[in-house]
PDB file of C-alpha atoms and ligand atoms in Angstrom:
ATOM      1  CA  MET B   1      80.564 113.812  93.913  1.00 94.00           C
ATOM      2  CA  LYS B   2      82.285 110.619  95.152  1.00 98.00           C
ATOM      3  CA  LYS B   3      81.356 109.390  98.561  1.00 98.00           C
ATOM      4  CA  VAL B   4      83.885 107.773 100.930  1.00 98.00           C
ATOM      5  CA  LEU B   5      82.409 105.804 103.892  1.00 98.00           C
ATOM      6  CA  VAL B   6      84.562 105.058 106.921  1.00 98.00           C
ATOM      7  CA  ALA B   7      82.838 102.273 108.656  1.00 98.00           C
ATOM      8  CA  THR B   8      84.516 101.098 111.935  1.00 98.00           C
ATOM      9  CA  GLU B   9      82.776  99.060 114.553  1.00 98.00           C
ATOM     10  CA  LYS B  10      85.896  99.795 116.628  1.00 97.00           C
ATOM     11  CA  PRO B  11      86.435 103.552 116.006  1.00 98.00           C
ATOM     12  CA  PHE B  12      89.701 105.098 115.010  1.00 98.00           C
ATOM     13  CA  ALA B  13      91.076 107.817 117.413  1.00 98.00           C
ATOM     14  CA  ALA B  14      89.260 111.086 116.788  1.00 98.00           C
ATOM     15  CA  VAL B  15      92.488 112.729 115.449  1.00 98.00           C
ATOM     16  CA  ALA B  16      92.730 110.015 112.794  1.00 98.00           C
ATOM     17  CA  VAL B  17      89.138 110.561 111.629  1.00 98.00           C
ATOM     18  CA  ASN B  18      89.931 114.247 111.298  1.00 98.00           C
ATOM     19  CA  GLU B  19      92.966 113.474 109.176  1.00 98.00           C
ATOM     20  CA  ILE B  20      90.999 111.153 106.922  1.00 98.00           C
ATOM     21  CA  LYS B  21      88.105 113.727 106.682  1.00 98.00           C
ATOM     22  CA  LYS B  22      90.583 116.351 105.560  1.00 98.00           C
ATOM     23  CA  ILE B  23      92.080 114.142 102.742  1.00 98.00           C
ATOM     24  CA  ILE B  24      88.734 113.278 101.537  1.00 98.00           C
ATOM     25  CA  ALA B  25      87.456 116.903 101.524  1.00 98.00           C
ATOM     26  CA  ASP B  26      90.663 118.232  99.900  1.00 98.00           C
ATOM     27  CA  ALA B  27      90.030 115.775  97.015  1.00 98.00           C
ATOM     28  CA  GLY B  28      86.498 117.132  96.650  1.00 98.00           C
ATOM     29  CA  TYR B  29      84.791 114.014  97.911  1.00 98.00           C
ATOM     30  CA  GLU B  30      82.020 113.618 100.394  1.00 98.00           C
ATOM     31  CA  PHE B  31      82.968 111.956 103.772  1.00 98.00           C
ATOM     32  CA  ALA B  32      80.547 109.665 105.697  1.00 98.00           C
ATOM     33  CA  LEU B  33      81.174 107.989 109.089  1.00 98.00           C
ATOM     34  CA  LEU B  34      79.616 104.957 110.655  1.00 98.00           C
ATOM     35  CA  GLU B  35      81.160 104.088 114.006  1.00 98.00           C
ATOM     36  CA  LYS B  36      80.320 101.542 116.793  1.00 98.00           C
ATOM     37  CA  TYR B  37      77.521  99.927 114.832  1.00 98.00           C
ATOM     38  CA  THR B  38      76.115  96.794 116.409  1.00 96.00           C
ATOM     39  CA  ASP B  39      74.241  95.334 113.498  1.00 97.00           C
ATOM     40  CA  ALA B  40      75.699  94.302 110.145  1.00 96.00           C
ATOM     41  CA  ALA B  41      72.543  95.649 108.571  1.00 97.00           C
ATOM     42  CA  ASP B  42      73.792  99.213 109.440  1.00 98.00           C
ATOM     43  CA  LEU B  43      76.889  98.633 107.400  1.00 98.00           C
ATOM     44  CA  LYS B  44      74.901  97.254 104.439  1.00 98.00           C
ATOM     45  CA  LYS B  45      72.685 100.325 104.600  1.00 98.00           C
ATOM     46  CA  ALA B  46      75.494 102.821 104.871  1.00 98.00           C
ATOM     47  CA  VAL B  47      77.489 101.326 102.100  1.00 98.00           C
ATOM     48  CA  ALA B  48      74.618 101.515  99.626  1.00 97.00           C
ATOM     49  CA  LYS B  49      75.564 104.966  98.285  1.00 95.00           C
ATOM     50  CA  ALA B  50      79.326 104.851  98.854  1.00 98.00           C
ATOM     51  CA  ASP B  51      81.942 104.845  96.090  1.00 98.00           C
ATOM     52  CA  ALA B  52      84.693 103.871  98.498  1.00 99.00           C
ATOM     53  CA  LEU B  53      84.781 102.073 101.793  1.00 99.00           C
ATOM     54  CA  ILE B  54      87.409 102.293 104.570  1.00 98.00           C
ATOM     55  CA  ILE B  55      87.166  99.509 107.237  1.00 98.00           C
ATOM     56  CA  ARG B  56      89.223  97.915 109.980  1.00 98.00           C
ATOM     57  CA  SER B  57      88.371  94.344 111.113  1.00 97.00           C
ATOM     58  CA  ASP B  58      84.764  95.048 110.034  1.00 98.00           C
ATOM     59  CA  ILE B  59      83.332  92.165 108.005  1.00 98.00           C
ATOM     60  CA  ALA B  60      83.034  93.095 104.343  1.00 98.00           C
ATOM     61  CA  GLY B  61      81.342  89.925 103.300  1.00 98.00           C
ATOM     62  CA  LYS B  62      79.533  89.198 100.023  1.00 98.00           C
ATOM     63  CA  GLU B  63      76.351  90.802 101.215  1.00 98.00           C
ATOM     64  CA  VAL B  64      78.081  94.139 102.120  1.00 98.00           C
ATOM     65  CA  ILE B  65      80.073  94.258  98.857  1.00 98.00           C
ATOM     66  CA  GLU B  66      76.935  93.546  96.854  1.00 98.00           C
ATOM     67  CA  ALA B  67      74.931  96.194  98.858  1.00 98.00           C
ATOM     68  CA  GLY B  68      77.473  98.790  97.730  1.00 98.00           C
ATOM     69  CA  LYS B  69      75.831  99.497  94.366  1.00 98.00           C
ATOM     70  CA  ASN B  70      78.305 102.197  93.524  1.00 98.00           C
ATOM     71  CA  LEU B  71      81.262 100.678  95.318  1.00 98.00           C
ATOM     72  CA  LYS B  72      84.577 100.720  93.423  1.00 98.00           C
ATOM     73  CA  ILE B  73      87.173 100.240  96.169  1.00 99.00           C
ATOM     74  CA  VAL B  74      87.337  98.913  99.705  1.00 98.00           C
ATOM     75  CA  VAL B  75      90.369  99.593 101.680  1.00 98.00           C
ATOM     76  CA  ARG B  76      91.254  97.730 104.939  1.00 98.00           C
ATOM     77  CA  ALA B  77      93.064 100.263 107.069  1.00 98.00           C
ATOM     78  CA  GLY B  78      95.419  97.678 108.466  1.00 98.00           C
ATOM     79  CA  ALA B  79      97.301  94.499 107.481  1.00 97.00           C
ATOM     80  CA  GLY B  80      95.016  91.470 107.601  1.00 97.00           C
ATOM     81  CA  TYR B  81      92.256  91.337 104.903  1.00 98.00           C
ATOM     82  CA  ASP B  82      90.736  88.042 105.936  1.00 97.00           C
ATOM     83  CA  ASN B  83      87.661  90.036 106.773  1.00 98.00           C
ATOM     84  CA  ILE B  84      86.981  90.949 103.128  1.00 98.00           C
ATOM     85  CA  ASP B  85      85.290  88.596 100.629  1.00 98.00           C
ATOM     86  CA  LEU B  86      87.945  89.021  97.872  1.00 98.00           C
ATOM     87  CA  ALA B  87      85.925  86.782  95.449  1.00 98.00           C
ATOM     88  CA  ALA B  88      82.851  88.967  95.837  1.00 98.00           C
ATOM     89  CA  CYS B  89      84.968  92.096  95.298  1.00 98.00           C
ATOM     90  CA  THR B  90      86.559  90.638  92.148  1.00 98.00           C
ATOM     91  CA  ALA B  91      83.131  89.471  90.786  1.00 98.00           C
ATOM     92  CA  LYS B  92      81.805  92.915  91.188  1.00 98.00           C
ATOM     93  CA  GLY B  93      84.874  94.706  89.855  1.00 98.00           C
ATOM     94  CA  VAL B  94      85.615  96.205  93.275  1.00 98.00           C
ATOM     95  CA  VAL B  95      89.280  96.752  94.029  1.00 98.00           C
ATOM     96  CA  ALA B  96      90.276  95.615  97.591  1.00 99.00           C
ATOM     97  CA  MET B  97      93.408  96.926  99.242  1.00 98.00           C
ATOM     98  CA  ASN B  98      95.156  96.920 102.604  1.00 98.00           C
ATOM     99  CA  THR B  99      97.672  99.329 104.060  1.00 98.00           C
ATOM    100  CA  PRO B 100     100.554  97.128 105.017  1.00 98.00           C
ATOM    101  CA  GLY B 101     103.073  98.266 107.688  1.00 98.00           C
ATOM    102  CA  GLN B 102     101.084 101.211 108.863  1.00 98.00           C
ATOM    103  CA  ASN B 103     100.064  99.784 112.256  1.00 98.00           C
ATOM    104  CA  SER B 104     102.838  97.197 112.671  1.00 98.00           C
ATOM    105  CA  ASN B 105     104.780  99.017 115.364  1.00 98.00           C
ATOM    106  CA  ALA B 106     101.633  99.291 117.581  1.00 98.00           C
ATOM    107  CA  VAL B 107     100.962  95.553 117.185  1.00 98.00           C
ATOM    108  CA  ALA B 108     104.626  94.668 117.952  1.00 98.00           C
ATOM    109  CA  GLU B 109     104.626  96.905 121.039  1.00 98.00           C
ATOM    110  CA  LEU B 110     101.485  95.010 122.290  1.00 98.00           C
ATOM    111  CA  ALA B 111     103.292  91.721 121.710  1.00 99.00           C
ATOM    112  CA  LEU B 112     106.173  92.649 123.917  1.00 98.00           C
ATOM    113  CA  GLY B 113     103.891  94.413 126.383  1.00 98.00           C
ATOM    114  CA  MET B 114     101.880  91.255 126.852  1.00 98.00           C
ATOM    115  CA  MET B 115     105.143  89.260 127.230  1.00 98.00           C
ATOM    116  CA  VAL B 116     106.288  91.453 130.110  1.00 98.00           C
ATOM    117  CA  TYR B 117     102.765  91.285 131.642  1.00 98.00           C
ATOM    118  CA  ILE B 118     102.619  87.482 131.717  1.00 98.00           C
ATOM    119  CA  ALA B 119     106.254  87.111 132.695  1.00 98.00           C
ATOM    120  CA  ARG B 120     105.557  89.357 135.743  1.00 98.00           C
ATOM    121  CA  GLY B 121     102.543  87.324 136.727  1.00 98.00           C
ATOM    122  CA  MET B 122     100.240  90.004 135.491  1.00 98.00           C
ATOM    123  CA  PHE B 123     101.575  92.316 138.152  1.00 98.00           C
ATOM    124  CA  ASN B 124     100.282  90.182 141.018  1.00 97.00           C
ATOM    125  CA  GLY B 125     102.894  91.203 143.570  1.00 98.00           C
ATOM    126  CA  LYS B 126     104.817  87.901 143.315  1.00 98.00           C
ATOM    127  CA  ALA B 127     108.225  87.331 141.801  1.00 98.00           C
ATOM    128  CA  GLY B 128     108.093  86.856 138.071  1.00 98.00           C
ATOM    129  CA  THR B 129     110.734  86.382 135.343  1.00 98.00           C
ATOM    130  CA  GLU B 130     112.575  88.702 132.939  1.00 98.00           C
ATOM    131  CA  LEU B 131     112.813  88.656 129.157  1.00 98.00           C
ATOM    132  CA  ARG B 132     116.538  89.354 129.079  1.00 98.00           C
ATOM    133  CA  GLY B 133     118.436  86.291 127.907  1.00 98.00           C
ATOM    134  CA  LYS B 134     115.266  84.324 126.980  1.00 98.00           C
ATOM    135  CA  THR B 135     114.806  82.938 123.548  1.00 98.00           C
ATOM    136  CA  LEU B 136     112.295  84.463 121.201  1.00 98.00           C
ATOM    137  CA  GLY B 137     111.178  82.921 117.964  1.00 99.00           C
ATOM    138  CA  ILE B 138     109.407  85.177 115.464  1.00 99.00           C
ATOM    139  CA  HIS B 139     106.931  83.127 113.341  1.00 98.00           C
ATOM    140  CA  ALA B 140     106.889  85.139 110.152  1.00 98.00           C
ATOM    141  CA  TYR B 141     109.198  88.073 109.582  1.00 98.00           C
ATOM    142  CA  GLY B 142     106.913  90.498 107.860  1.00 98.00           C
ATOM    143  CA  ASN B 143     106.201  94.088 108.988  1.00 98.00           C
ATOM    144  CA  VAL B 144     105.052  93.136 112.487  1.00 98.00           C
ATOM    145  CA  GLY B 145     107.773  90.441 112.855  1.00 98.00           C
ATOM    146  CA  TRP B 146     110.442  92.977 111.987  1.00 98.00           C
ATOM    147  CA  TYR B 147     109.279  95.393 114.702  1.00 98.00           C
ATOM    148  CA  VAL B 148     108.871  92.552 117.203  1.00 99.00           C
ATOM    149  CA  GLY B 149     112.635  91.729 116.575  1.00 98.00           C
ATOM    150  CA  GLU B 150     113.768  95.277 116.871  1.00 98.00           C
ATOM    151  CA  ILE B 151     111.985  95.891 120.157  1.00 98.00           C
ATOM    152  CA  ALA B 152     113.029  92.518 121.552  1.00 99.00           C
ATOM    153  CA  LYS B 153     116.673  93.407 120.943  1.00 98.00           C
ATOM    154  CA  GLY B 154     116.193  96.193 123.491  1.00 98.00           C
ATOM    155  CA  PHE B 155     115.069  93.576 126.016  1.00 98.00           C
ATOM    156  CA  GLY B 156     118.178  91.631 125.362  1.00 98.00           C
ATOM    157  CA  MET B 157     116.419  88.490 124.112  1.00 98.00           C
ATOM    158  CA  LYS B 158     118.001  85.802 121.942  1.00 98.00           C
ATOM    159  CA  ILE B 159     116.067  86.247 118.727  1.00 99.00           C
ATOM    160  CA  SER B 160     115.487  83.951 115.762  1.00 98.00           C
ATOM    161  CA  ALA B 161     112.933  84.013 112.953  1.00 99.00           C
ATOM    162  CA  PHE B 162     111.294  81.566 110.535  1.00 98.00           C
ATOM    163  CA  ASP B 163     109.845  82.941 107.287  1.00 98.00           C
ATOM    164  CA  PRO B 164     110.066  80.810 104.084  1.00 97.00           C
ATOM    165  CA  PHE B 165     108.861  83.800 102.046  1.00 97.00           C
ATOM    166  CA  ILE B 166     111.729  86.069 102.945  1.00 97.00           C
ATOM    167  CA  PRO B 167     115.325  85.772 101.887  1.00 98.00           C
ATOM    168  CA  ASP B 168     117.705  84.673 104.751  1.00 98.00           C
ATOM    169  CA  GLU B 169     119.739  87.713 104.234  1.00 98.00           C
ATOM    170  CA  ALA B 170     116.752  90.038 105.003  1.00 98.00           C
ATOM    171  CA  ILE B 171     116.610  88.382 108.461  1.00 98.00           C
ATOM    172  CA  SER B 172     120.298  87.792 109.293  1.00 98.00           C
ATOM    173  CA  ARG B 173     121.439  91.355 108.350  1.00 98.00           C
ATOM    174  CA  ASN B 174     119.313  92.506 111.310  1.00 98.00           C
ATOM    175  CA  GLY B 175     121.255  90.326 113.728  1.00 98.00           C
ATOM    176  CA  ILE B 176     118.458  87.752 113.851  1.00 98.00           C
ATOM    177  CA  ALA B 177     119.186  84.096 113.470  1.00 98.00           C
ATOM    178  CA  VAL B 178     117.513  82.445 110.544  1.00 98.00           C
ATOM    179  CA  ILE B 179     115.466  79.234 111.282  1.00 98.00           C
ATOM    180  CA  LYS B 180     114.813  76.866 108.459  1.00 97.00           C
ATOM    181  CA  SER B 181     111.927  74.805 109.748  1.00 98.00           C
ATOM    182  CA  LEU B 182     108.817  75.408 111.842  1.00 97.00           C
ATOM    183  CA  GLU B 183     109.690  72.487 114.202  1.00 98.00           C
ATOM    184  CA  GLU B 184     113.062  74.032 114.862  1.00 98.00           C
ATOM    185  CA  LEU B 185     111.439  77.386 115.577  1.00 98.00           C
ATOM    186  CA  TYR B 186     109.172  75.922 118.302  1.00 98.00           C
ATOM    187  CA  THR B 187     111.952  73.568 119.666  1.00 98.00           C
ATOM    188  CA  ASN B 188     114.397  76.361 120.092  1.00 98.00           C
ATOM    189  CA  ASN B 189     112.303  79.155 121.691  1.00 98.00           C
ATOM    190  CA  GLN B 190     110.696  79.823 125.055  1.00 98.00           C
ATOM    191  CA  TYR B 191     108.664  82.612 123.498  1.00 98.00           C
ATOM    192  CA  VAL B 192     107.139  82.368 120.068  1.00 99.00           C
ATOM    193  CA  SER B 193     105.448  85.403 118.526  1.00 99.00           C
ATOM    194  CA  LEU B 194     102.806  84.585 115.953  1.00 98.00           C
ATOM    195  CA  ASN B 195     102.904  87.118 113.054  1.00 98.00           C
ATOM    196  CA  ILE B 196     101.276  85.064 110.282  1.00 98.00           C
ATOM    197  CA  PRO B 197      98.167  86.001 108.441  1.00 97.00           C
ATOM    198  CA  ALA B 198      94.974  83.936 108.629  1.00 97.00           C
ATOM    199  CA  ASN B 199      94.460  82.135 105.378  1.00 96.00           C
ATOM    200  CA  GLU B 200      93.687  78.617 104.060  1.00 96.00           C
ATOM    201  CA  GLN B 201      97.242  77.526 104.768  1.00 97.00           C
ATOM    202  CA  THR B 202      97.594  78.901 108.239  1.00 98.00           C
ATOM    203  CA  LYS B 203      94.120  78.447 109.858  1.00 98.00           C
ATOM    204  CA  LYS B 204      94.292  75.980 112.678  1.00 98.00           C
ATOM    205  CA  SER B 205      97.946  75.351 111.910  1.00 98.00           C
ATOM    206  CA  ILE B 206      99.353  75.998 115.460  1.00 98.00           C
ATOM    207  CA  GLY B 207      98.329  73.018 117.592  1.00 98.00           C
ATOM    208  CA  TYR B 208      99.785  70.619 120.112  1.00 98.00           C
ATOM    209  CA  LYS B 209     102.333  69.003 117.722  1.00 98.00           C
ATOM    210  CA  LEU B 210     104.197  72.293 117.337  1.00 98.00           C
ATOM    211  CA  LEU B 211     103.580  73.779 120.736  1.00 98.00           C
ATOM    212  CA  SER B 212     104.645  70.612 122.634  1.00 98.00           C
ATOM    213  CA  LEU B 213     108.184  71.156 121.124  1.00 98.00           C
ATOM    214  CA  MET B 214     108.625  74.361 123.045  1.00 98.00           C
ATOM    215  CA  PRO B 215     111.095  74.191 125.930  1.00 98.00           C
ATOM    216  CA  LYS B 216     110.316  74.789 129.609  1.00 96.00           C
ATOM    217  CA  GLY B 217     108.922  78.328 130.197  1.00 92.00           C
ATOM    218  CA  ALA B 218     106.957  78.231 126.884  1.00 98.00           C
ATOM    219  CA  THR B 219     104.889  81.278 126.183  1.00 98.00           C
ATOM    220  CA  LEU B 220     102.934  81.664 122.962  1.00 99.00           C
ATOM    221  CA  VAL B 221     102.304  85.262 121.972  1.00 99.00           C
ATOM    222  CA  ASN B 222      99.404  85.736 119.522  1.00 98.00           C
ATOM    223  CA  THR B 223      98.839  89.197 118.021  1.00 98.00           C
ATOM    224  CA  ALA B 224      97.844  87.652 114.698  1.00 98.00           C
ATOM    225  CA  ARG B 225      94.394  85.996 114.444  1.00 98.00           C
ATOM    226  CA  LYS B 226      92.544  83.524 116.677  1.00 97.00           C
ATOM    227  CA  GLU B 227      91.732  81.456 113.678  1.00 98.00           C
ATOM    228  CA  ILE B 228      95.426  80.309 113.242  1.00 98.00           C
ATOM    229  CA  ILE B 229      95.189  78.278 116.469  1.00 98.00           C
ATOM    230  CA  ASP B 230      93.960  74.751 116.608  1.00 98.00           C
ATOM    231  CA  GLU B 231      92.094  75.167 119.755  1.00 98.00           C
ATOM    232  CA  PRO B 232      91.760  71.491 120.873  1.00 98.00           C
ATOM    233  CA  GLY B 233      95.569  71.386 120.546  1.00 98.00           C
ATOM    234  CA  LEU B 234      95.895  74.505 122.589  1.00 98.00           C
ATOM    235  CA  LEU B 235      93.694  73.080 125.385  1.00 98.00           C
ATOM    236  CA  GLU B 236      95.800  69.889 125.200  1.00 98.00           C
ATOM    237  CA  MET B 237      98.999  71.908 125.615  1.00 98.00           C
ATOM    238  CA  PHE B 238      97.499  73.762 128.661  1.00 98.00           C
ATOM    239  CA  ALA B 239      96.567  70.401 130.189  1.00 98.00           C
ATOM    240  CA  LYS B 240      99.796  68.603 129.600  1.00 98.00           C
ATOM    241  CA  ARG B 241     102.313  71.434 130.161  1.00 98.00           C
ATOM    242  CA  GLU B 242     102.003  73.249 133.451  1.00 98.00           C
ATOM    243  CA  ASP B 243     104.684  75.704 132.335  1.00 98.00           C
ATOM    244  CA  PHE B 244     102.804  76.773 129.224  1.00 98.00           C
ATOM    245  CA  LYS B 245     101.410  80.203 129.029  1.00 98.00           C
ATOM    246  CA  TYR B 246      99.358  81.898 126.295  1.00 99.00           C
ATOM    247  CA  VAL B 247      98.790  85.610 125.662  1.00 99.00           C
ATOM    248  CA  SER B 248      96.598  86.667 122.792  1.00 98.00           C
ATOM    249  CA  ASP B 249      95.152  89.869 121.317  1.00 98.00           C
ATOM    250  CA  ILE B 250      91.627  88.659 121.352  1.00 92.00           C
ATOM    251  CA  ALA B 251      90.316  85.685 123.211  1.00 98.00           C
ATOM    252  CA  PRO B 252      90.083  82.189 121.565  1.00 98.00           C
ATOM    253  CA  ASP B 253      86.609  80.535 121.331  1.00 98.00           C
ATOM    254  CA  CYS B 254      87.638  78.255 124.175  1.00 98.00           C
ATOM    255  CA  ALA B 255      88.441  81.045 126.534  1.00 98.00           C
ATOM    256  CA  ALA B 256      85.933  79.993 129.102  1.00 98.00           C
ATOM    257  CA  ASP B 257      87.604  76.500 129.343  1.00 98.00           C
ATOM    258  CA  ILE B 258      91.007  78.073 129.782  1.00 98.00           C
ATOM    259  CA  ALA B 259      89.748  80.614 132.327  1.00 98.00           C
ATOM    260  CA  ALA B 260      88.021  77.849 134.347  1.00 98.00           C
ATOM    261  CA  LYS B 261      91.206  75.767 134.821  1.00 98.00           C
ATOM    262  CA  TYR B 262      94.337  77.743 134.130  1.00 98.00           C
ATOM    263  CA  GLU B 263      94.343  80.940 136.110  1.00 97.00           C
ATOM    264  CA  GLY B 264      97.532  82.928 135.939  1.00 97.00           C
ATOM    265  CA  ARG B 265      98.669  81.200 132.746  1.00 98.00           C
ATOM    266  CA  PHE B 266      96.848  83.349 130.104  1.00 98.00           C
ATOM    267  CA  TYR B 267      95.928  86.770 129.204  1.00 98.00           C
ATOM    268  CA  PHE B 268      93.356  87.793 126.484  1.00 98.00           C
ATOM    269  CA  THR B 269      92.618  91.411 125.481  1.00 98.00           C
ATOM    270  CA  PRO B 270      88.935  92.099 125.773  1.00 96.00           C
ATOM    271  CA  LYS B 271      88.863  93.574 122.230  1.00 95.00           C
ATOM    272  CA  LYS B 272      91.518  93.451 119.474  1.00 96.00           C
ATOM    273  CA  MET B 273      93.954  95.999 120.740  1.00 97.00           C
ATOM    274  CA  GLY B 274      97.108  95.595 118.709  1.00 98.00           C
ATOM    275  CA  ALA B 275      96.487  98.459 116.309  1.00 98.00           C
ATOM    276  CA  GLN B 276      94.463 100.577 118.804  1.00 98.00           C
ATOM    277  CA  THR B 277      96.825 103.502 119.161  1.00 98.00           C
ATOM    278  CA  ALA B 278      96.397 107.052 117.889  1.00 98.00           C
ATOM    279  CA  GLU B 279      99.654 106.676 115.854  1.00 98.00           C
ATOM    280  CA  ALA B 280      98.489 103.429 114.177  1.00 98.00           C
ATOM    281  CA  ASN B 281      94.981 104.857 113.548  1.00 98.00           C
ATOM    282  CA  ILE B 282      96.488 107.985 111.962  1.00 98.00           C
ATOM    283  CA  ASN B 283      99.078 105.985 109.861  1.00 98.00           C
ATOM    284  CA  ALA B 284      96.561 103.473 108.629  1.00 98.00           C
ATOM    285  CA  GLY B 285      93.678 105.880 108.165  1.00 98.00           C
ATOM    286  CA  ILE B 286      95.697 108.426 106.249  1.00 98.00           C
ATOM    287  CA  ALA B 287      97.230 105.706 104.122  1.00 98.00           C
ATOM    288  CA  ALA B 288      93.715 104.325 103.306  1.00 98.00           C
ATOM    289  CA  ALA B 289      92.281 107.749 102.452  1.00 98.00           C
ATOM    290  CA  ARG B 290      95.342 108.536 100.191  1.00 98.00           C
ATOM    291  CA  GLN B 291      95.123 105.207  98.462  1.00 98.00           C
ATOM    292  CA  ILE B 292      91.458 105.861  97.601  1.00 98.00           C
ATOM    293  CA  VAL B 293      92.298 109.343  96.237  1.00 98.00           C
ATOM    294  CA  ASN B 294      95.251 107.989  94.200  1.00 98.00           C
ATOM    295  CA  PHE B 295      93.058 105.222  92.919  1.00 98.00           C
ATOM    296  CA  PHE B 296      90.268 107.540  91.723  1.00 98.00           C
ATOM    297  CA  GLU B 297      92.581 110.362  90.464  1.00 98.00           C
ATOM    298  CA  LYS B 298      95.497 108.350  89.033  1.00 98.00           C
ATOM    299  CA  GLY B 299      94.224 104.766  88.694  1.00 98.00           C
ATOM    300  CA  ASP B 300      96.915 103.630  91.238  1.00 98.00           C
ATOM    301  CA  ARG B 301      96.344 100.124  92.275  1.00 98.00           C
ATOM    302  CA  THR B 302      99.378  99.623  94.590  1.00 98.00           C
ATOM    303  CA  PHE B 303      98.418  97.442  97.516  1.00 98.00           C
ATOM    304  CA  GLN B 304      95.519  95.763  95.720  1.00 98.00           C
ATOM    305  CA  VAL B 305      95.017  92.334  97.239  1.00 98.00           C
ATOM    306  CA  ASN B 306      92.424  90.886  94.912  1.00 97.00           C
ATOM    307  CA  LYS B 307      94.450  90.502  91.702  1.00 82.00           C
TER     308      LYS B 307
HETATM  309  C1  LIG V   1      95.468  94.319 111.303  1.00 90.62           C
HETATM  310  O1  LIG V   1      95.210  93.314 110.617  1.00 90.62           O
HETATM  311  O2  LIG V   1      95.925  95.346 110.798  1.00 90.62           O
HETATM  312  C2  LIG V   1      95.358  94.321 112.786  1.00 90.62           C
HETATM  313  O3  LIG V   1      94.889  93.091 113.175  1.00 90.62           O
HETATM  314  C3  LIG V   1      94.491  95.464 113.296  1.00 90.62           C
HETATM  315  O4  LIG V   1      93.184  95.258 113.266  1.00 90.62           O
HETATM  316  P1  LIG V   1      92.140  96.440 113.698  1.00 90.62           P
HETATM  317  O5  LIG V   1      92.251  97.578 112.785  1.00 90.62           O
HETATM  318  O6  LIG V   1      90.807  95.821 113.655  1.00 90.62           O
HETATM  319  O7  LIG V   1      92.538  96.827 115.071  1.00 90.62           O
END
């Protein structure tokens, strides 16, 4: 009997776990659950007998992949798969997948939520500012970027997007202005929403050079990954631009430096919260479970990321 392990340091909502369990049981597979583990060794131990692994931001490094003696597939229930050692998967013949789009609305709602929160002085009782009429630049118009744009329309923002991997028409047909260069994106927008993945091209790519182009009232919104920020450049921006604010779904490594000097100009979630809704957990969890069943039963490799 095939064994499917759900290993989530940050657990799914209980309702999502039940849905996953049902799909696994209906397929005639065994279900195993490892939640809130504090030691990577626990994951290595649990994966030893699993044929399939479902994770979130959990680190599936070389050691974990190699510890999965029977492992054939690992599915990241979510978008970013920078936590999986793809080379280790490929070397061992393990298929790695993600579940694109399934948690995007949740992430986008958090982006707009954090924008309101910081614009209103984190609800400190003093007069804040509104989003209506402000400029918003969407840095990468993938699944999350699309939702950010749709929600921002309701706030009456002036929206533009930069994404060299997407045809202009896919952006403009949604009533969003197409921006042709990164410099222009940052120059034109008071709010920039980061929706890029963390990879070799994007890591440390957002620094002072780009941020300093932003107009007065600049707020950077990061629901992507902390690794895409050049932290010395971020600190320089905080120091040189008193109007600059930064909200991020997970604190940067330099959070203590920011907290010590720039009170009221930042907000960091205590744990990565973008996809932490019942709906996103259900969508991504069900998709992951179904992808595993379809892989085993039909050889379906849609959404494989280690080709
Ligand atoms: C993603 O890449 O899907 C999001 O960052 C969500 O990550 P999480 O599942 O760890 O909350």
